[in-house]
Coordinates of C-alpha atoms in Angstrom, one line a residue:
X60 CA 30.9 -23.5 -8.4
X61 CA 33.1 -25.1 -5.8
X62 CA 32.9 -23.6 -2.3
X63 CA 35.7 -23.4 0.3
X64 CA 38.0 -26.1 -1.2
X65 CA 41.1 -24.4 0.1
X66 CA 42.0 -22.0 2.8
X67 CA 42.0 -19.1 0.3
X68 CA 38.6 -19.9 -1.3
X69 CA 36.4 -18.2 1.2
X70 CA 38.1 -14.8 0.9
X71 CA 38.2 -14.9 -2.9
X72 CA 34.6 -15.9 -3.2
X73 CA 33.6 -13.2 -0.8
X74 CA 35.3 -10.6 -2.7
X75 CA 33.7 -12.1 -6.0
X76 CA 30.2 -12.0 -4.6
X77 CA 30.6 -8.3 -3.3
X78 CA 32.1 -7.1 -6.6
X79 CA 29.5 -9.0 -8.6
X80 CA 26.6 -7.7 -6.5
X81 CA 27.7 -4.0 -6.9
X82 CA 28.0 -4.5 -10.6
X83 CA 24.6 -6.3 -10.9
X84 CA 23.0 -3.4 -8.9
X85 CA 24.5 -0.7 -11.1
X86 CA 23.7 -2.7 -14.3
X87 CA 19.9 -3.0 -13.3
X88 CA 19.8 0.6 -12.1
X89 CA 21.4 2.2 -15.0
X90 CA 19.4 0.1 -17.5
X91 CA 16.2 1.2 -15.7
X92 CA 17.3 4.9 -15.8
X93 CA 18.3 4.6 -19.5
X94 CA 14.8 3.3 -20.5
X95 CA 13.2 5.9 -18.3
X96 CA 15.2 8.7 -19.8
X97 CA 14.4 7.4 -23.4
X98 CA 10.6 7.9 -22.7
X99 CA 10.8 11.0 -20.2
X100 CA 13.1 13.1 -22.5
X101 CA 12.0 12.0 -26.0
X102 CA 11.6 14.6 -28.6
X103 CA 7.8 14.1 -28.6
X104 CA 7.6 14.9 -24.9
X105 CA 10.2 17.7 -25.0
X106 CA 10.2 19.4 -28.4
X107 CA 12.1 22.2 -26.7
X108 CA 15.0 21.0 -24.6
X109 CA 14.9 22.2 -21.0
X110 CA 18.4 23.3 -19.8
X111 CA 19.6 21.6 -16.7
X112 CA 21.7 23.7 -14.2
X113 CA 24.5 22.2 -12.2
X114 CA 24.1 21.1 -8.7
X115 CA 27.3 21.0 -6.5
X116 CA 25.8 18.6 -3.9
X117 CA 24.7 16.2 -6.5
X118 CA 28.2 16.3 -8.0
X119 CA 29.7 15.6 -4.6
X120 CA 27.4 12.7 -3.8
X121 CA 27.8 10.9 -7.0
X122 CA 31.6 11.2 -6.7
X123 CA 31.8 10.1 -3.0
X124 CA 29.5 7.1 -3.3
X125 CA 31.2 5.5 -6.3
X126 CA 34.6 6.2 -4.6
X127 CA 33.4 4.5 -1.5
X128 CA 32.2 1.5 -3.4
X129 CA 35.5 1.2 -5.3
X130 CA 37.5 1.4 -2.1
X131 CA 35.3 -1.1 -0.5
X132 CA 35.7 -3.6 -3.4
X133 CA 39.5 -3.0 -3.3
X134 CA 39.5 -3.7 0.4
X135 CA 37.8 -7.1 0.1
X136 CA 40.1 -8.0 -2.8
X137 CA 43.1 -7.0 -0.9
X138 CA 42.2 -8.9 2.3
X139 CA 41.7 -12.0 0.1
X140 CA 45.0 -11.5 -1.7
X141 CA 47.4 -10.8 1.1
X142 CA 47.1 -14.2 2.9
X143 CA 48.4 -15.8 -0.4
X144 CA 51.6 -13.8 -0.1
X145 CA 52.3 -15.0 3.4
X146 CA 55.1 -17.3 4.2
X147 CA 54.2 -21.0 4.2
X148 CA 53.8 -22.6 7.5
X149 CA 56.9 -24.5 8.8
X150 CA 55.3 -27.9 8.6
X151 CA 54.4 -27.5 4.9
X152 CA 55.1 -30.3 2.6
X153 CA 57.4 -29.0 -0.2
X154 CA 56.9 -30.1 -3.7
X155 CA 59.3 -29.0 -6.4
X156 CA 57.2 -28.0 -9.5
X157 CA 58.6 -27.6 -13.0
X158 CA 56.4 -26.0 -15.7
X159 CA 57.8 -26.5 -19.2
X160 CA 56.3 -26.5 -22.7
X161 CA 53.7 -28.1 -22.4
X162 CA 53.6 -30.1 -19.3
X163 CA 53.9 -30.2 -15.5
X164 CA 56.3 -32.1 -13.4
X165 CA 56.1 -32.5 -9.6
X166 CA 58.9 -33.9 -7.4
X167 CA 58.3 -34.9 -3.8
X168 CA 60.6 -34.9 -0.8
X169 CA 61.2 -38.8 -1.1
X170 CA 62.2 -38.4 -4.8
X171 CA 59.0 -39.5 -6.4
X172 CA 58.1 -37.7 -9.5
X173 CA 54.5 -37.4 -11.1
X174 CA 52.8 -35.4 -13.8
X175 CA 49.8 -34.9 -11.6
X176 CA 49.9 -33.1 -8.3
X177 CA 49.2 -35.5 -5.4
X178 CA 48.6 -34.0 -2.0
X179 CA 47.2 -35.0 1.4
X180 CA 43.9 -33.4 2.7
X181 CA 44.2 -30.6 5.4
X182 CA 47.9 -30.3 5.3
X183 CA 49.7 -27.1 4.0
X184 CA 51.5 -27.5 0.7
X185 CA 54.3 -25.3 -0.6
X186 CA 55.0 -25.4 -4.4
X187 CA 58.6 -24.4 -5.3
X188 CA 58.2 -23.7 -8.9
X189 CA 60.5 -22.9 -11.8
X190 CA 60.5 -22.9 -15.5
X191 CA 63.4 -23.8 -17.8
X192 CA 61.9 -22.2 -20.9
X193 CA 59.1 -19.6 -21.0
X194 CA 56.6 -17.8 -18.8
X195 CA 53.9 -20.0 -17.4
X196 CA 51.1 -19.6 -14.9
X197 CA 50.0 -22.3 -12.4
X198 CA 46.2 -22.0 -11.9
X199 CA 43.9 -24.2 -9.8
X200 CA 40.5 -22.7 -10.3
X201 CA 38.8 -24.7 -7.6
X202 CA 41.3 -23.5 -5.0
X203 CA 41.3 -19.9 -6.2
X204 CA 45.0 -19.8 -6.6
X205 CA 47.2 -18.6 -9.4
X206 CA 50.8 -17.6 -9.7
X207 CA 53.1 -16.8 -12.6
X208 CA 56.3 -18.9 -13.0
X209 CA 59.1 -17.0 -14.5
X210 CA 62.1 -18.6 -16.2
X211 CA 65.3 -18.2 -14.1
X212 CA 63.4 -17.4 -10.9
X213 CA 62.2 -19.6 -8.0
X214 CA 58.4 -19.0 -7.4
X215 CA 56.7 -20.3 -4.2
X216 CA 53.0 -20.6 -3.4
X217 CA 51.2 -22.5 -0.7
X218 CA 47.7 -23.7 0.1
X219 CA 45.8 -26.2 2.0
X220 CA 43.0 -28.4 0.5
X221 CA 39.9 -28.8 2.4
X222 CA 38.2 -31.7 0.5
X223 CA 39.2 -34.8 -1.1
X224 CA 38.7 -35.2 -4.9
X225 CA 40.3 -34.4 -8.2
X226 CA 40.6 -30.9 -9.5
X227 CA 41.8 -29.2 -12.6
X228 CA 45.4 -27.5 -12.9
X229 CA 45.9 -25.2 -15.9
X230 CA 48.6 -23.1 -17.3
X231 CA 46.9 -19.7 -17.5
X232 CA 49.7 -17.9 -19.5
X233 CA 50.0 -18.4 -23.3
X234 CA 53.3 -20.4 -23.7
X235 CA 53.3 -21.6 -27.3
X236 CA 51.5 -23.8 -29.7
X237 CA 50.3 -26.6 -27.3
X238 CA 49.4 -24.2 -24.4
X239 CA 45.8 -25.5 -24.3
X240 CA 47.1 -28.9 -23.7
X241 CA 49.2 -27.9 -20.7
X242 CA 46.9 -29.1 -18.1
X243 CA 46.8 -31.8 -15.4
X244 CA 45.1 -32.7 -12.2
X245 CA 45.3 -32.1 -8.4
X246 CA 44.6 -35.3 -6.5
X247 CA 43.6 -34.6 -2.9
X248 CA 43.8 -37.9 -0.8
X249 CA 43.1 -38.6 2.8
X250 CA 46.2 -38.5 5.0
X251 CA 46.1 -42.2 5.2
X252 CA 45.9 -42.9 1.6
X253 CA 48.6 -40.2 0.8
X254 CA 51.0 -41.8 3.3
X255 CA 50.3 -45.2 1.7
X256 CA 51.0 -43.8 -1.8
X257 CA 54.1 -41.8 -0.6
X258 CA 55.9 -44.8 0.9
X259 CA 54.8 -47.3 -1.7
X260 CA 57.7 -48.9 -3.6
X261 CA 55.9 -51.6 -5.5
X262 CA 55.5 -49.4 -8.6
X263 CA 59.3 -48.8 -8.7
X264 CA 60.0 -52.4 -8.4
X265 CA 57.6 -53.4 -11.1
X266 CA 59.0 -50.7 -13.3
X267 CA 62.5 -52.2 -13.2
X268 CA 61.3 -55.6 -14.1
X269 CA 59.7 -54.5 -17.5
X270 CA 62.2 -53.9 -20.5
X271 CA 62.4 -50.3 -21.5
X272 CA 59.9 -49.2 -18.9
X273 CA 62.5 -47.1 -17.1
X274 CA 62.9 -45.1 -20.3
X275 CA 59.1 -44.6 -20.7
X276 CA 59.0 -43.2 -17.0
X277 CA 61.7 -40.8 -17.9
X278 CA 59.9 -39.7 -21.1
X279 CA 56.7 -39.1 -19.1
X280 CA 58.4 -37.4 -16.2
X281 CA 60.1 -35.0 -18.6
X282 CA 56.9 -34.3 -20.4
X283 CA 58.0 -35.6 -23.8
X284 CA 54.6 -37.1 -24.6
X285 CA 53.1 -33.6 -24.8
X286 CA 54.7 -33.3 -28.2
X287 CA 55.7 -36.8 -29.3
X288 CA 53.1 -39.7 -29.3
X289 CA 53.8 -43.3 -28.7
X290 CA 51.1 -44.7 -31.0
X291 CA 52.1 -43.3 -34.3
X292 CA 49.8 -40.2 -34.2
X293 CA 51.2 -36.9 -35.2
X294 CA 51.5 -34.1 -32.7
X295 CA 53.8 -31.1 -32.5
X296 CA 56.8 -33.4 -33.0
X297 CA 57.3 -36.7 -34.8
X298 CA 56.0 -39.9 -33.1
X299 CA 58.3 -42.2 -31.2
X300 CA 56.6 -45.3 -32.5
X301 CA 58.7 -47.1 -35.2
X302 CA 61.4 -44.3 -35.4
X303 CA 64.4 -46.1 -34.0
X304 CA 66.6 -47.9 -36.5
X305 CA 64.7 -46.5 -39.5
X306 CA 65.6 -43.9 -42.1
X307 CA 64.4 -40.4 -41.5
X308 CA 64.2 -37.3 -43.7
X309 CA 65.7 -34.4 -41.9
X310 CA 66.6 -30.8 -42.6
X311 CA 70.2 -29.9 -41.7
X312 CA 71.5 -26.4 -42.1
X313 CA 68.7 -25.7 -44.7
X314 CA 69.4 -29.0 -46.6
X315 CA 67.4 -32.0 -46.9
X316 CA 69.2 -35.4 -46.2
X317 CA 68.4 -38.9 -44.9
X318 CA 69.7 -40.3 -41.7
X319 CA 69.3 -43.5 -39.7
X320 CA 67.6 -42.9 -36.3
X321 CA 70.2 -44.8 -34.3
X322 CA 71.4 -44.3 -30.8
X323 CA 73.8 -41.5 -31.7
X324 CA 71.0 -39.7 -33.6
X325 CA 68.6 -40.0 -30.7
X326 CA 71.1 -38.7 -28.2
X327 CA 72.0 -35.6 -30.4
X328 CA 68.3 -34.9 -31.0
X329 CA 67.9 -34.7 -27.3
X330 CA 71.0 -32.6 -26.6
X331 CA 70.8 -30.4 -29.8
X332 CA 67.2 -30.7 -31.0
X333 CA 67.7 -28.0 -33.8
X334 CA 70.6 -29.7 -35.5
X335 CA 68.4 -32.1 -37.6
X336 CA 64.7 -31.3 -37.9
X337 CA 62.6 -33.9 -39.2
X338 CA 60.9 -33.0 -42.5
X339 CA 57.4 -31.6 -42.1
X340 CA 58.0 -30.2 -38.5
X341 CA 59.1 -26.9 -37.3
X342 CA 62.4 -25.7 -35.9
X343 CA 62.8 -24.2 -32.5
X344 CA 59.9 -25.8 -30.7
X345 CA 62.0 -28.2 -28.6
X346 CA 64.5 -27.1 -26.1
X347 CA 67.8 -28.9 -25.2
X348 CA 67.9 -31.4 -22.5
X349 CA 71.7 -31.5 -22.4
X350 CA 71.9 -30.4 -18.8
X351 CA 68.9 -32.2 -17.6
X352 CA 69.4 -35.8 -18.7
X353 CA 72.4 -38.0 -17.8
X354 CA 73.8 -40.3 -20.3
X355 CA 72.4 -43.3 -18.5
X356 CA 68.9 -41.6 -18.7
X357 CA 69.3 -41.1 -22.4
X358 CA 70.4 -44.7 -22.8
X359 CA 67.2 -45.9 -21.0
X360 CA 65.0 -43.7 -23.4
X361 CA 66.9 -45.3 -26.4
X362 CA 66.2 -48.8 -25.0
X363 CA 62.5 -47.9 -24.7
X364 CA 62.4 -46.4 -28.2
X365 CA 63.8 -49.8 -29.5
X366 CA 60.7 -51.6 -28.0
X367 CA 58.5 -49.3 -30.1
X368 CA 60.4 -50.3 -33.2
X369 CA 60.1 -54.0 -32.7
X370 CA 63.4 -54.3 -30.7
X371 CA 65.4 -53.2 -33.9
X372 CA 69.0 -52.5 -33.2

């Protein structure tokens, strides 16, 4: 179990230890009493049950003590929770976070986008989160933080990492068929390494020099590979490998037909994904990207798909 990995960890862990300790004491105590009563008041020892009269003071005591324990547990939980609702410090690093079926996307102040959360050690981080589709919940167990992300609403949360390393980030709200695959990592870097990564432009230069790589970056940034493979394997949606320029069986308005997966078909599938459903796959799983991808970005995607089909026009 991780310890004190974020500025909120200690409060949450203290509340957990206190609540767990109270539960453990009661579990052991009540189990011992139960076993004792089984022998002490068995039918053999008490063939004639002895009536027990009420005791006002006993009633008061075992009402007040549990009430005090519950209020105490509530207090520690409350004191751990309230700081999480506080406003992020003014010097926080703001990272736009998009939760969508079934991937995470993080955009930094310099325009960089990643599918893993990369942050510096010891600096406050504010996540400005939204969801374009359904309810999600951003959960980083090691940091003891979780926040629901509601469609149509901007959700903010902040924290500060206390130790370098890589930690799991999950979606903790059921969001559809591939919910269990909606996970990524938080990478905590030293301030020096983070600054080096943050200002590094060599990756962008290298990207533009490889045919189709710009389209691959868009596909990954938008989370498309959560449902569409690049190697021919079958996921929630059809694979991208070998699809461009080839004949595809689709269901259109309930009728089966054959189409060629050309540029126009790819563009329409991105903007209106439920018009033509590839045979063998379900309708309604993909949302429209009509207002999220420009024509130039779609063109880059098409160029990349051509490379997966041997460059077929």
